[in-house]
Amino acid sequence: MKRIYMDHSATTRVDSLVVDAMLPYFSEMFGNSSSLHSFGMEAAEALSMARKQVAEAIGALPEEIIFTSGGTESDNLAIRGVIPHNSEKKHVITSVVEHPAVLNTCAYLETLGHEISYVQVDGDGVVDLEKLEASIRENTVLISVMHANNEVGTIQPIKEIAQIAKKHNIYFHTDAVQSVGKIPVNVDDLGVDMLSISSHKIHGPKGVGVLYVRKGTIIEPIVFGGNHENGMRSGTENIPGIVGIGEAMILAKERLDADSKHMQKMRDSLISRIFESVPDVRLNGHPTQRLPNNVNLSFKYAEGESMLMLLDMKGVAVSTGSACSSKSLKASHVLSSLNIENDYIHGSLRISLGRENTMEDVDYVVESLKETVLKLREMSAISSQ
C-alpha cells in the first residue's frame, strides 16, 4: 500500500546526513564532555561545534545557546526562568492560541500567585497588538507569543511585539518550534530576548532542543545538578542529540529557500484543489501569513478523527490538529479562539507537508481526502434519516 507522511508539524524523519553526523558519538566518541581526558575533550569539542552551528543558523552568539531536552523544556525555562530575578513582577502576557507547553506553564504560575493575561486573536489567528499592549502593567515581567501556530500555521507579528516589549522594558520570548526551517528566523531581526527550538521538527533527533537567551537577559535554571550549560541546564549533555540538532540546523538554513518554495507550491495546490472538489470546506488560519507547509481545513458533516482513520487506511498520515481528543472530545483551543462554527470545528484536519513530499503525493492525498469526506457525509446522511 502507498504510504504518504504529511504530519511534519508533529515530527520529521531524521535526515540521513544528521544520522551520519551523530553515529560516532554513540560508540567511538562516547565520552562525557565534563571529563578532562581525551574522551571527554572529544565530546566537549562536538558540543562546542554544535553550539556554534545553532548560533550561526539563527544569528546568535554561541554563548547565547542553551541545549535542552526539547521545545517544552525550552519554553518552561524561558517563562519560569525570568520569575526569580523579578520577584516584584508577577504578571505575564501570552496569547490564547499558544502551545500547551506555554499555556500549561502559565497555568502553573497562576497556582503560585502569578497573574497571566491571555490576549485574544482575530479570525485568522493573529494576535491583536492593541489588546496586547493594553494588557501591560507596571508589574509585567514577560511577554510570550509563538512565532507560528502549530495547528493553523498563522505567523505572528513578532517584530512588532518585540518593539512593544522593548518600549516597556519587558522580556519577550517566542516559541519558534514550528517556524525554524520553514521561514527565516534571525534573533536580531526578530528582536526577541528568548527563543525556543525543537530538533525533531527540523529532521533532527527527538529529545533535544534549544533555548536562545540574549546576552544580558537574566534567567535562573529550573533543573539543578552539576551546573552544565553554564549552570543553566544541569545534566550530562546528550552529545549525539546535540550533534544532531547542530547538523539539522545547518541543513535547515542551507535548504530553507528551496524547501519553503517547494512546500508552498504543494500547499497552494492542495488547498485550491480541495476547494474545487469538496463543498462545505473552510481554511483555518491566515490565508497568506502562514507557514509554507501548513494546511488546516475544516469539513462540514465529517468528523476529524474519522477522516484521520480512513485516510490512514489509505496510507495517508495527517493529524486532526488537536481538533478533538478521543478521550475528552474537547474542541481545539486554537480553533475555538478563531470563532469557527460548531458544524466545522470538529471536522478539522491538519496536513503538514515536508521537504520529501512530492506533487504526486499531493495528487494522491487530494483524491483520498475527497473520497473520505464524501463517504463520511453519505454515512452521516444515512444515519440521520
CSV table of C-alpha atoms in Angstrom, one decimal:
chain,number,residue,atom,x,y,z
A,1,MET,CA,0.0,0.0,0.0
A,2,LYS,CA,1.2,3.5,-0.8
A,3,ARG,CA,2.3,5.3,2.4
A,4,ILE,CA,2.4,9.1,2.5
A,5,TYR,CA,3.5,11.1,5.5
A,6,MET,CA,2.0,14.6,5.8
A,7,ASP,CA,2.2,15.2,9.6
A,8,HIS,CA,5.5,17.0,9.7
A,9,SER,CA,4.3,19.5,12.3
A,10,ALA,CA,4.2,16.6,14.7
A,11,THR,CA,7.6,15.2,13.9
A,12,THR,CA,10.0,14.6,11.0
A,13,ARG,CA,12.2,11.8,9.7
A,14,VAL,CA,15.8,12.3,10.8
A,15,ASP,CA,17.9,13.3,7.8
A,16,SER,CA,20.5,10.7,6.7
A,17,LEU,CA,23.2,13.4,7.0
A,18,VAL,CA,22.2,14.1,10.6
A,19,VAL,CA,22.3,10.3,11.4
A,20,ASP,CA,25.8,10.1,9.9
A,21,ALA,CA,27.0,13.0,12.0
A,22,MET,CA,25.5,11.5,15.2
A,23,LEU,CA,26.6,7.9,14.9
A,24,PRO,CA,30.2,8.2,16.0
A,25,TYR,CA,29.1,9.8,19.3
A,26,PHE,CA,27.1,6.7,20.3
A,27,SER,CA,30.1,4.4,20.1
A,28,GLU,CA,33.5,5.6,19.1
A,29,MET,CA,33.5,9.1,20.8
A,30,PHE,CA,31.3,8.3,23.7
A,31,GLY,CA,33.0,10.4,26.4
A,32,ASN,CA,31.4,12.8,28.9
A,33,SER,CA,32.0,16.3,27.9
A,34,SER,CA,32.8,17.3,31.5
A,35,SER,CA,35.7,14.8,31.7
A,36,LEU,CA,39.2,16.1,31.4
A,37,HIS,CA,40.7,13.2,29.5
A,38,SER,CA,40.8,12.9,25.7
A,39,PHE,CA,37.5,11.1,25.5
A,40,GLY,CA,35.9,14.0,27.3
A,41,MET,CA,37.7,16.5,25.2
A,42,GLU,CA,36.3,14.9,22.0
A,43,ALA,CA,32.8,15.2,23.4
A,44,ALA,CA,33.4,18.8,24.5
A,45,GLU,CA,34.7,19.7,21.0
A,46,ALA,CA,31.5,18.3,19.5
A,47,LEU,CA,29.4,20.2,22.0
A,48,SER,CA,31.2,23.4,21.2
A,49,MET,CA,30.8,22.9,17.4
A,50,ALA,CA,27.1,22.2,17.7
A,51,ARG,CA,26.6,25.4,19.8
A,52,LYS,CA,28.4,27.4,17.0
A,53,GLN,CA,26.2,25.7,14.3
A,54,VAL,CA,23.0,26.6,16.1
A,55,ALA,CA,24.1,30.1,16.8
A,56,GLU,CA,25.1,30.7,13.2
A,57,ALA,CA,21.8,29.4,11.9
A,58,ILE,CA,19.8,32.0,13.9
A,59,GLY,CA,22.2,34.8,14.0
A,60,ALA,CA,23.2,34.4,17.7
A,61,LEU,CA,26.3,34.1,19.7
A,62,PRO,CA,27.4,30.6,20.8
A,63,GLU,CA,27.3,31.6,24.5
A,64,GLU,CA,23.6,32.5,24.0
A,65,ILE,CA,22.7,28.9,23.2
A,66,ILE,CA,21.4,26.6,25.9
A,67,PHE,CA,20.8,22.9,25.0
A,68,THR,CA,17.6,21.4,26.5
A,69,SER,CA,15.6,18.2,26.1
A,70,GLY,CA,13.2,19.8,23.6
A,71,GLY,CA,10.8,22.7,22.9
A,72,THR,CA,8.7,22.1,26.0
A,73,GLU,CA,11.7,22.4,28.4
A,74,SER,CA,12.9,25.4,26.5
A,75,ASP,CA,9.5,27.1,26.9
A,76,ASN,CA,9.5,26.2,30.6
A,77,LEU,CA,13.0,27.5,31.2
A,78,ALA,CA,12.2,30.8,29.4
A,79,ILE,CA,8.9,31.5,31.2
A,80,ARG,CA,9.8,30.2,34.7
A,81,GLY,CA,13.4,31.3,34.5
A,82,VAL,CA,12.7,35.0,34.4
A,83,ILE,CA,10.5,35.0,37.5
A,84,PRO,CA,13.0,34.6,40.4
A,85,HIS,CA,15.0,37.7,39.4
A,86,ASN,CA,11.9,39.7,39.2
A,87,SER,CA,10.1,38.9,42.5
A,88,GLU,CA,8.1,42.1,42.4
A,89,LYS,CA,6.9,41.5,38.9
A,90,LYS,CA,4.3,38.7,38.8
A,91,HIS,CA,2.5,39.4,35.6
A,92,VAL,CA,3.0,37.5,32.3
A,93,ILE,CA,1.3,38.1,29.0
A,94,THR,CA,0.7,35.4,26.4
A,95,SER,CA,-1.9,34.5,23.7
A,96,VAL,CA,-4.9,32.2,23.8
A,97,VAL,CA,-3.5,30.1,20.9
A,98,GLU,CA,-0.2,29.1,22.4
A,99,HIS,CA,1.1,25.6,22.6
A,100,PRO,CA,0.3,23.7,25.8
A,101,ALA,CA,4.0,23.9,26.7
A,102,VAL,CA,3.4,27.7,27.2
A,103,LEU,CA,-0.3,27.6,28.4
A,104,ASN,CA,0.2,24.9,31.0
A,105,THR,CA,3.4,26.6,32.3
A,106,CYS,CA,1.4,29.8,32.7
A,107,ALA,CA,-1.4,27.9,34.4
A,108,TYR,CA,1.1,26.5,36.9
A,109,LEU,CA,2.4,30.0,37.6
A,110,GLU,CA,-1.1,31.1,38.4
A,111,THR,CA,-1.3,28.5,41.1
A,112,LEU,CA,1.8,30.2,42.7
A,113,GLY,CA,0.1,33.5,42.7
A,114,HIS,CA,1.3,35.0,39.4
A,115,GLU,CA,-1.1,36.8,37.1
A,116,ILE,CA,-1.5,35.8,33.5
A,117,SER,CA,-3.2,37.8,30.7
A,118,TYR,CA,-4.3,35.8,27.7
A,119,VAL,CA,-4.5,38.0,24.6
A,120,GLN,CA,-7.2,37.2,22.1
A,121,VAL,CA,-6.6,36.7,18.3
A,122,ASP,CA,-8.6,37.7,15.3
A,123,GLY,CA,-10.5,35.2,13.0
A,124,ASP,CA,-7.2,34.3,11.2
A,125,GLY,CA,-5.4,33.6,14.5
A,126,VAL,CA,-3.3,36.8,14.6
A,127,VAL,CA,-2.7,38.4,18.0
A,128,ASP,CA,-4.3,41.8,18.5
A,129,LEU,CA,-1.4,44.2,19.1
A,130,GLU,CA,-3.6,46.9,20.6
A,131,LYS,CA,-5.0,44.4,23.2
A,132,LEU,CA,-1.6,43.1,23.9
A,133,GLU,CA,-0.1,46.5,24.6
A,134,ALA,CA,-3.2,47.4,26.7
A,135,SER,CA,-2.6,44.3,28.8
A,136,ILE,CA,0.8,45.6,30.0
A,137,ARG,CA,1.0,46.6,33.7
A,138,GLU,CA,3.7,48.0,35.9
A,139,ASN,CA,4.5,44.5,37.2
A,140,THR,CA,4.6,42.8,33.8
A,141,VAL,CA,7.8,40.8,33.5
A,142,LEU,CA,7.4,38.8,30.3
A,143,ILE,CA,5.5,38.5,27.0
A,144,SER,CA,5.5,35.1,25.4
A,145,VAL,CA,3.9,34.7,21.9
A,146,MET,CA,4.7,31.9,19.5
A,147,HIS,CA,6.3,32.7,16.1
A,148,ALA,CA,3.9,30.4,14.2
A,149,ASN,CA,1.0,28.4,15.3
A,150,ASN,CA,1.4,24.7,15.4
A,151,GLU,CA,-2.2,23.9,14.4
A,152,VAL,CA,-3.3,26.5,11.8
A,153,GLY,CA,0.1,27.8,10.8
A,154,THR,CA,-0.6,31.5,11.3
A,155,ILE,CA,2.6,33.6,11.6
A,156,GLN,CA,2.5,36.2,14.3
A,157,PRO,CA,3.9,39.8,14.0
A,158,ILE,CA,6.9,39.0,16.2
A,159,LYS,CA,8.9,42.1,15.3
A,160,GLU,CA,6.1,44.4,16.3
A,161,ILE,CA,5.5,42.6,19.6
A,162,ALA,CA,9.3,42.8,20.3
A,163,GLN,CA,9.2,46.5,19.8
A,164,ILE,CA,6.3,46.8,22.2
A,165,ALA,CA,8.1,44.8,24.8
A,166,LYS,CA,11.3,46.8,24.4
A,167,LYS,CA,9.4,50.1,24.7
A,168,HIS,CA,8.0,48.9,28.1
A,169,ASN,CA,11.3,47.2,29.2
A,170,ILE,CA,9.7,43.8,29.3
A,171,TYR,CA,11.3,40.5,28.4
A,172,PHE,CA,10.0,38.8,25.2
A,173,HIS,CA,10.0,35.1,24.5
A,174,THR,CA,8.8,33.4,21.3
A,175,ASP,CA,8.3,29.7,20.7
A,176,ALA,CA,9.8,29.2,17.2
A,177,VAL,CA,9.4,25.4,17.2
A,178,GLN,CA,7.2,25.4,14.1
A,179,SER,CA,8.9,28.3,12.2
A,180,VAL,CA,12.6,27.3,12.3
A,181,GLY,CA,13.4,25.5,9.0
A,182,LYS,CA,10.3,26.8,7.2
A,183,ILE,CA,10.7,30.6,7.3
A,184,PRO,CA,13.7,32.9,8.1
A,185,VAL,CA,14.4,33.0,11.8
A,186,ASN,CA,17.1,35.6,12.9
A,187,VAL,CA,17.1,36.6,16.6
A,188,ASP,CA,18.3,40.2,15.9
A,189,ASP,CA,15.9,40.7,13.0
A,190,LEU,CA,13.0,39.5,15.2
A,191,GLY,CA,14.3,41.4,18.3
A,192,VAL,CA,13.5,38.7,20.8
A,193,ASP,CA,15.1,38.1,24.1
A,194,MET,CA,14.5,34.3,24.2
A,195,LEU,CA,13.6,31.8,21.5
A,196,SER,CA,12.7,28.1,21.7
A,197,ILE,CA,13.7,25.4,19.1
A,198,SER,CA,12.9,21.7,18.9
A,199,SER,CA,15.2,19.3,17.0
A,200,HIS,CA,12.7,16.7,15.8
A,201,LYS,CA,10.7,19.4,13.9
A,202,ILE,CA,13.6,20.0,11.5
A,203,HIS,CA,14.7,16.5,10.6
A,204,GLY,CA,16.9,16.2,13.7
A,205,PRO,CA,16.6,13.6,16.6
A,206,LYS,CA,13.9,13.7,19.3
A,207,GLY,CA,14.8,14.6,22.9
A,208,VAL,CA,16.9,17.7,22.2
A,209,GLY,CA,16.1,21.3,21.8
A,210,VAL,CA,17.5,24.8,22.3
A,211,LEU,CA,16.7,27.9,24.2
A,212,TYR,CA,18.3,31.1,22.8
A,213,VAL,CA,18.8,33.6,25.6
A,214,ARG,CA,20.0,37.1,24.5
A,215,LYS,CA,23.2,38.3,26.3
A,216,GLY,CA,22.1,40.4,29.3
A,217,THR,CA,18.8,38.6,29.8
A,218,ILE,CA,18.8,37.2,33.3
A,219,ILE,CA,17.1,33.9,34.0
A,220,GLU,CA,17.6,31.2,36.6
A,221,PRO,CA,17.7,27.4,36.0
A,222,ILE,CA,14.7,25.1,36.6
A,223,VAL,CA,16.9,21.9,36.6
A,224,PHE,CA,19.7,21.7,39.2
A,225,GLY,CA,22.7,19.4,39.4
A,226,GLY,CA,26.2,19.7,38.1
A,227,ASN,CA,26.0,23.2,36.6
A,228,HIS,CA,26.1,22.1,32.9
A,229,GLU,CA,25.3,24.6,30.1
A,230,ASN,CA,27.0,27.4,32.1
A,231,GLY,CA,24.8,26.5,35.1
A,232,MET,CA,21.6,27.0,33.1
A,233,ARG,CA,20.6,23.3,32.5
A,234,SER,CA,22.2,20.6,34.6
A,235,GLY,CA,22.6,17.1,33.4
A,236,THR,CA,25.2,15.3,31.3
A,237,GLU,CA,24.8,16.6,27.8
A,238,ASN,CA,23.2,14.4,25.2
A,239,ILE,CA,26.1,14.7,22.8
A,240,PRO,CA,24.7,12.5,20.0
A,241,GLY,CA,21.4,14.5,20.1
A,242,ILE,CA,23.2,17.9,20.3
A,243,VAL,CA,25.5,16.9,17.4
A,244,GLY,CA,22.2,16.0,15.6
A,245,ILE,CA,20.5,19.3,16.1
A,246,GLY,CA,23.6,21.2,15.1
A,247,GLU,CA,23.8,19.4,11.8
A,248,ALA,CA,20.0,19.7,11.3
A,249,MET,CA,20.1,23.5,11.9
A,250,ILE,CA,22.8,24.0,9.3
A,251,LEU,CA,21.0,21.8,6.8
A,252,ALA,CA,17.7,23.7,7.5
A,253,LYS,CA,19.4,27.0,6.9
A,254,GLU,CA,21.1,25.8,3.7
A,255,ARG,CA,17.9,24.3,2.3
A,256,LEU,CA,15.4,27.0,3.6
A,257,ASP,CA,14.8,28.8,0.3
A,258,ALA,CA,14.3,25.6,-1.8
A,259,ASP,CA,12.3,23.8,0.9
A,260,SER,CA,9.9,26.7,1.6
A,261,LYS,CA,9.3,27.2,-2.1
A,262,HIS,CA,8.7,23.5,-2.7
A,263,MET,CA,6.3,23.2,0.3
A,264,GLN,CA,4.4,26.3,-0.6
A,265,LYS,CA,3.8,25.1,-4.1
A,266,MET,CA,2.4,21.9,-2.8
A,267,ARG,CA,0.4,23.7,-0.1
A,268,ASP,CA,-1.3,26.1,-2.5
A,269,SER,CA,-2.1,23.3,-5.0
A,270,LEU,CA,-3.6,21.1,-2.2
A,271,ILE,CA,-5.7,23.9,-0.9
A,272,SER,CA,-7.0,25.0,-4.3
A,273,ARG,CA,-7.8,21.5,-5.5
A,274,ILE,CA,-9.7,20.6,-2.3
A,275,PHE,CA,-11.8,23.7,-2.6
A,276,GLU,CA,-12.5,22.8,-6.2
A,277,SER,CA,-13.6,19.2,-5.5
A,278,VAL,CA,-15.1,19.3,-2.0
A,279,PRO,CA,-18.0,21.5,-0.9
A,280,ASP,CA,-18.6,22.9,2.6
A,281,VAL,CA,-14.9,23.3,3.5
A,282,ARG,CA,-13.0,26.2,5.1
A,283,LEU,CA,-9.4,27.1,5.5
A,284,ASN,CA,-8.3,27.8,9.1
A,285,GLY,CA,-5.6,30.3,9.9
A,286,HIS,CA,-4.4,33.3,7.9
A,287,PRO,CA,-4.8,32.8,4.1
A,288,THR,CA,-1.3,34.1,3.2
A,289,GLN,CA,0.5,34.9,6.5
A,290,ARG,CA,1.0,31.2,7.3
A,291,LEU,CA,3.7,28.6,7.3
A,292,PRO,CA,4.5,27.3,3.8
A,293,ASN,CA,3.9,23.7,4.8
A,294,ASN,CA,0.6,24.1,6.8
A,295,VAL,CA,-2.9,23.3,5.5
A,296,ASN,CA,-5.6,23.3,8.2
A,297,LEU,CA,-9.0,22.5,6.8
A,298,SER,CA,-12.4,22.1,8.4
A,299,PHE,CA,-15.1,20.0,6.7
A,300,LYS,CA,-18.8,20.3,7.4
A,301,TYR,CA,-20.6,17.0,8.2
A,302,ALA,CA,-17.3,15.0,8.5
A,303,GLU,CA,-15.7,14.2,11.9
A,304,GLY,CA,-11.9,14.8,12.2
A,305,GLU,CA,-10.8,11.6,13.8
A,306,SER,CA,-13.0,9.5,11.4
A,307,MET,CA,-11.3,11.2,8.5
A,308,LEU,CA,-7.9,10.6,10.0
A,309,MET,CA,-8.6,6.9,10.5
A,310,LEU,CA,-10.0,6.4,7.0
A,311,LEU,CA,-7.1,8.3,5.5
A,312,ASP,CA,-4.6,6.1,7.5
A,313,MET,CA,-6.3,3.0,5.9
A,314,LYS,CA,-5.4,4.6,2.6
A,315,GLY,CA,-1.8,5.1,3.7
A,316,VAL,CA,-2.0,8.8,4.4
A,317,ALA,CA,-0.8,10.2,7.7
A,318,VAL,CA,-2.2,13.5,8.8
A,319,SER,CA,-3.5,15.0,12.0
A,320,THR,CA,-6.7,16.3,13.4
A,321,GLY,CA,-4.8,19.3,14.5
A,322,SER,CA,-5.9,18.6,18.0
A,323,ALA,CA,-9.5,19.5,16.9
A,324,CYS,CA,-10.8,16.9,19.4
A,325,SER,CA,-9.5,14.2,21.7
A,326,SER,CA,-10.8,10.6,21.5
A,327,LYS,CA,-10.9,10.7,25.3
A,328,SER,CA,-12.4,14.1,26.0
A,329,LEU,CA,-13.9,15.2,22.7
A,330,LYS,CA,-12.8,18.7,23.7
A,331,ALA,CA,-12.6,21.2,20.9
A,332,SER,CA,-9.2,22.6,20.0
A,333,HIS,CA,-8.5,25.7,22.0
A,334,VAL,CA,-6.9,27.2,18.9
A,335,LEU,CA,-9.9,26.7,16.6
A,336,SER,CA,-12.3,27.8,19.4
A,337,SER,CA,-10.4,31.0,19.6
A,338,LEU,CA,-11.0,31.6,15.9
A,339,ASN,CA,-14.8,31.5,16.5
A,340,ILE,CA,-15.3,28.7,14.0
A,341,GLU,CA,-18.8,27.4,13.7
A,342,ASN,CA,-19.5,24.2,15.6
A,343,ASP,CA,-20.5,22.5,12.3
A,344,TYR,CA,-16.9,22.9,11.2
A,345,ILE,CA,-14.8,22.8,14.4
A,346,HIS,CA,-14.9,19.0,14.9
A,347,GLY,CA,-14.2,18.3,11.2
A,348,SER,CA,-10.7,19.7,11.2
A,349,LEU,CA,-7.6,18.2,9.6
A,350,ARG,CA,-4.0,19.5,9.8
A,351,ILE,CA,-2.0,18.5,6.7
A,352,SER,CA,1.7,19.5,7.2
A,353,LEU,CA,4.0,19.0,4.2
A,354,GLY,CA,7.7,18.2,4.3
A,355,ARG,CA,10.7,18.5,2.0
A,356,GLU,CA,10.4,14.9,1.0
A,357,ASN,CA,6.8,15.2,-0.2
A,358,THR,CA,6.0,15.4,-4.0
A,359,MET,CA,3.3,16.7,-6.2
A,360,GLU,CA,2.4,13.1,-6.8
A,361,ASP,CA,1.8,12.8,-3.1
A,362,VAL,CA,-0.5,15.8,-3.2
A,363,ASP,CA,-2.5,14.2,-6.1
A,364,TYR,CA,-3.0,11.0,-4.0
A,365,VAL,CA,-3.9,12.9,-0.9
A,366,VAL,CA,-6.4,15.1,-2.7
A,367,GLU,CA,-8.2,12.1,-4.2
A,368,SER,CA,-8.1,10.2,-0.9
A,369,LEU,CA,-9.4,13.1,1.1
A,370,LYS,CA,-12.2,13.7,-1.4
A,371,GLU,CA,-13.3,10.1,-1.3
A,372,THR,CA,-13.1,10.1,2.5
A,373,VAL,CA,-15.2,13.2,3.1
A,374,LEU,CA,-17.9,12.1,0.6
A,375,LYS,CA,-18.0,8.7,2.3
A,376,LEU,CA,-18.4,10.1,5.7
A,377,ARG,CA,-21.1,12.6,4.6
A,378,GLU,CA,-23.0,9.8,2.9
A,379,MET,CA,-22.8,7.8,6.2
A,380,SER,CA,-23.9,10.8,8.2
A,381,ALA,CA,-26.9,11.4,5.9
A,382,ILE,CA,-28.0,7.8,6.2
A,383,SER,CA,-27.6,7.7,10.0
A,384,SER,CA,-29.7,10.9,10.3
A,385,GLN,CA,-32.6,9.6,8.3
